[in-house]
């Protein structure tokens, strides 16, 4: 979108390239706010996402029906950028591997009320149970706790000038979303997730 808009404006203002660019950026910045910043900061997210290294993690396994099974020590899922890119649709790849965020109300799970569990779209690790899902009014699927604390990782995140806690899949380091302290009882937490990072498994 940015490139095509820029090129189109360039066609009618070639004698004033600096002014054109300044006006373009100012207008775009006013219209989209942090989106421009997001675009510039993206390379840093890519560097951060490349840190996944082989090793073992302890997670709790769950059946598709939501039954808690064994706590297991299991190898991390480590793949190259190219492998993830091949496995995942582009939007999912950007969200899970580069910490992008889907637009509010755009995902497929924010308004889903079915019973079931939510697994990691990248590695199938169980992440959330529908029993802890609540309507946060944000347009993102929200939960008051993960299915097992072992299965997610919370990461201090200071990107975009904000202090937040990012949430990632423990087994493959997929970026899932953020957790905030304004959730409902009993935990008071709000795990604000990207639908695109999740795969819902309906209880039968
Ligand atoms: Zn995962």
Coordinates of C-alpha atoms and ligand atoms in Angstrom, one line a residue:
X1 CA 0.0 0.0 0.0
X2 CA 2.7 2.4 1.0
X3 CA 4.8 1.9 -2.2
X4 CA 1.9 2.1 -4.6
X5 CA 0.5 5.3 -3.0
X6 CA 4.0 6.8 -3.1
X7 CA 4.5 6.0 -6.7
X8 CA 1.1 7.3 -7.6
X9 CA 1.8 10.6 -5.9
X10 CA 5.2 10.7 -7.5
X11 CA 3.6 10.7 -10.9
X12 CA 2.0 14.1 -10.4
X13 CA 4.7 15.9 -8.4
X14 CA 8.0 14.9 -9.8
X15 CA 9.4 18.4 -9.7
X16 CA 9.1 18.5 -5.8
X17 CA 10.2 15.1 -4.6
X18 CA 11.2 16.3 -1.1
X19 CA 8.0 18.1 -0.5
X20 CA 6.0 15.3 -1.9
X21 CA 7.6 12.8 0.4
X22 CA 7.2 15.0 3.5
X23 CA 3.6 15.6 2.8
X24 CA 3.0 12.0 2.1
X25 CA 4.7 10.9 5.3
X26 CA 2.9 13.5 7.4
X27 CA -0.5 12.6 6.0
X28 CA 0.2 8.9 6.4
X29 CA 1.5 9.3 9.9
X30 CA -1.5 11.3 10.9
X31 CA -3.8 8.7 9.4
X32 CA -2.2 5.6 10.6
X33 CA -0.4 6.6 13.7
X34 CA 1.9 3.8 14.8
X35 CA 1.7 1.9 11.6
X36 CA 4.6 3.8 10.1
X37 CA 6.7 3.3 13.2
X38 CA 5.8 -0.3 13.0
X39 CA 7.1 -0.5 9.5
X40 CA 10.4 1.1 10.4
X41 CA 10.9 -1.1 13.5
X42 CA 10.2 -4.3 11.8
X43 CA 13.8 -5.2 11.2
X44 CA 14.4 -5.3 14.9
X45 CA 11.6 -7.8 15.4
X46 CA 13.1 -10.0 12.7
X47 CA 16.4 -10.0 14.7
X48 CA 14.6 -10.9 17.9
X49 CA 12.6 -13.7 16.2
X50 CA 15.8 -15.3 15.0
X51 CA 17.0 -16.2 18.5
X52 CA 15.2 -19.6 18.8
X53 CA 17.8 -22.2 19.5
X54 CA 17.6 -25.9 19.9
X55 CA 16.9 -27.2 23.3
X56 CA 14.3 -28.8 25.5
X57 CA 11.3 -27.3 27.2
X58 CA 8.8 -28.7 29.7
X59 CA 5.2 -28.4 28.6
X60 CA 1.9 -30.0 29.6
X61 CA 0.2 -32.0 26.9
X62 CA -3.6 -31.9 26.3
X63 CA -6.0 -34.0 24.4
X64 CA -8.1 -32.4 21.7
X65 CA -11.0 -32.8 24.1
X66 CA -9.1 -30.6 26.6
X67 CA -8.1 -33.3 29.0
X68 CA -4.8 -32.6 30.8
X69 CA -2.3 -35.3 30.0
X70 CA 1.4 -35.6 31.0
X71 CA 3.9 -32.9 31.7
X72 CA 6.7 -33.8 29.3
X73 CA 10.2 -32.6 28.5
X74 CA 10.3 -32.2 24.8
X75 CA 12.5 -30.8 22.1
X76 CA 11.8 -27.2 21.0
X77 CA 10.5 -26.8 17.5
X78 CA 13.2 -24.9 15.6
X79 CA 12.8 -24.0 12.0
X80 CA 14.5 -21.6 9.6
X81 CA 12.8 -18.4 8.4
X82 CA 12.4 -20.2 5.0
X83 CA 10.8 -23.2 6.5
X84 CA 8.3 -21.2 8.6
X85 CA 7.5 -19.1 5.5
X86 CA 6.8 -22.2 3.5
X87 CA 4.6 -23.7 6.3
X88 CA 2.5 -20.6 7.1
X89 CA 0.3 -18.2 5.2
X90 CA 2.0 -14.9 4.9
X91 CA -0.1 -13.0 7.4
X92 CA 0.3 -15.8 10.0
X93 CA 4.1 -15.9 9.3
X94 CA 4.4 -12.1 10.0
X95 CA 2.4 -12.3 13.2
X96 CA 3.9 -15.4 14.7
X97 CA 7.5 -15.1 13.5
X98 CA 7.9 -11.3 13.3
X99 CA 5.6 -10.2 16.1
X100 CA 3.1 -8.4 13.9
X101 CA -0.5 -7.8 15.1
X102 CA -3.7 -8.5 13.2
X103 CA -6.2 -5.7 12.9
X104 CA -8.9 -5.7 15.7
X105 CA -12.1 -7.6 14.7
X106 CA -10.3 -9.1 11.7
X107 CA -9.5 -12.5 13.1
X108 CA -11.7 -15.5 13.1
X109 CA -11.8 -16.2 16.9
X110 CA -12.5 -12.9 18.7
X111 CA -16.3 -13.6 18.6
X112 CA -16.1 -17.4 18.8
X113 CA -18.0 -18.9 21.8
X114 CA -17.6 -22.6 21.0
X115 CA -16.2 -25.0 23.5
X116 CA -12.7 -26.4 22.8
X117 CA -9.1 -25.7 23.0
X118 CA -6.8 -23.4 21.1
X119 CA -3.4 -24.7 19.9
X120 CA -0.4 -23.0 18.4
X121 CA -0.8 -22.6 14.7
X122 CA 2.9 -23.3 14.3
X123 CA 3.6 -26.3 16.5
X124 CA 0.2 -27.6 17.9
X125 CA 1.2 -26.9 21.5
X126 CA -2.0 -26.4 23.6
X127 CA -2.3 -22.8 24.6
X128 CA -5.8 -21.8 25.8
X129 CA -9.1 -23.4 26.8
X130 CA -12.4 -21.8 25.8
X131 CA -13.5 -22.0 29.4
X132 CA -11.2 -19.1 30.2
X133 CA -12.2 -17.0 27.1
X134 CA -14.1 -13.8 27.7
X135 CA -15.5 -10.9 25.7
X136 CA -12.9 -8.1 26.2
X137 CA -14.5 -5.8 23.6
X138 CA -11.1 -5.4 22.0
X139 CA -11.7 -7.4 18.8
X140 CA -9.0 -9.9 19.7
X141 CA -9.6 -13.3 21.3
X142 CA -9.0 -12.8 25.1
X143 CA -8.4 -15.3 27.9
X144 CA -7.9 -14.9 31.6
X145 CA -5.3 -17.6 31.8
X146 CA -3.3 -20.0 29.6
X147 CA -4.2 -23.7 29.5
X148 CA -1.0 -24.3 31.4
X149 CA 1.5 -21.7 32.6
X150 CA 4.3 -24.0 31.3
X151 CA 3.0 -23.8 27.8
X152 CA 3.5 -20.1 27.3
X153 CA 6.4 -17.7 27.8
X154 CA 6.0 -14.1 28.9
X155 CA 8.6 -11.7 27.5
X156 CA 9.3 -8.1 28.5
X157 CA 8.5 -6.0 25.4
X158 CA 9.5 -2.3 25.1
X159 CA 8.8 -2.0 21.4
X160 CA 6.8 1.1 20.1
X161 CA 7.7 3.1 23.2
X162 CA 5.4 1.0 25.3
X163 CA 6.1 -1.3 28.2
X164 CA 4.2 -4.5 27.6
X165 CA 4.5 -8.2 28.2
X166 CA 4.5 -10.3 25.0
X167 CA 3.3 -13.9 25.1
X168 CA 5.0 -16.6 23.1
X169 CA 4.5 -20.3 22.6
X170 CA 6.9 -22.1 24.9
X171 CA 7.7 -24.9 22.4
X172 CA 8.3 -22.9 19.2
X173 CA 8.7 -19.2 20.3
X174 CA 5.7 -18.2 18.1
X175 CA 4.6 -14.7 19.0
X176 CA 1.0 -15.0 20.2
X177 CA 0.0 -11.6 21.5
X178 CA 0.3 -9.7 24.8
X179 CA -0.9 -10.0 28.4
X180 CA -2.3 -7.1 30.4
X181 CA -3.3 -6.7 34.0
X182 CA -6.9 -5.5 33.4
X183 CA -8.6 -8.8 32.9
X184 CA -11.5 -10.3 34.8
X185 CA -11.5 -12.4 37.9
X186 CA -10.2 -14.8 39.1
X187 CA -6.7 -13.9 37.7
X188 CA -7.2 -10.2 36.7
X189 CA -5.2 -11.0 33.5
X190 CA -6.1 -10.4 29.9
X191 CA -4.2 -12.5 27.4
X192 CA -4.9 -10.6 24.2
X193 CA -4.1 -12.9 21.4
X194 CA -4.0 -12.9 17.6
X195 CA -6.5 -15.3 16.1
X196 CA -4.0 -16.0 13.4
X197 CA -1.5 -17.5 15.9
X198 CA -4.1 -20.0 17.1
X199 CA -5.8 -23.1 15.8
X200 CA -9.2 -23.9 17.4
X201 CA -10.1 -27.5 18.1
X202 CA -13.8 -27.8 18.9
X203 CA -14.9 -30.2 21.6
X204 CA -17.1 -33.0 20.3
Ligands
LIG1 ZN1 4.2 -23.2 19.0

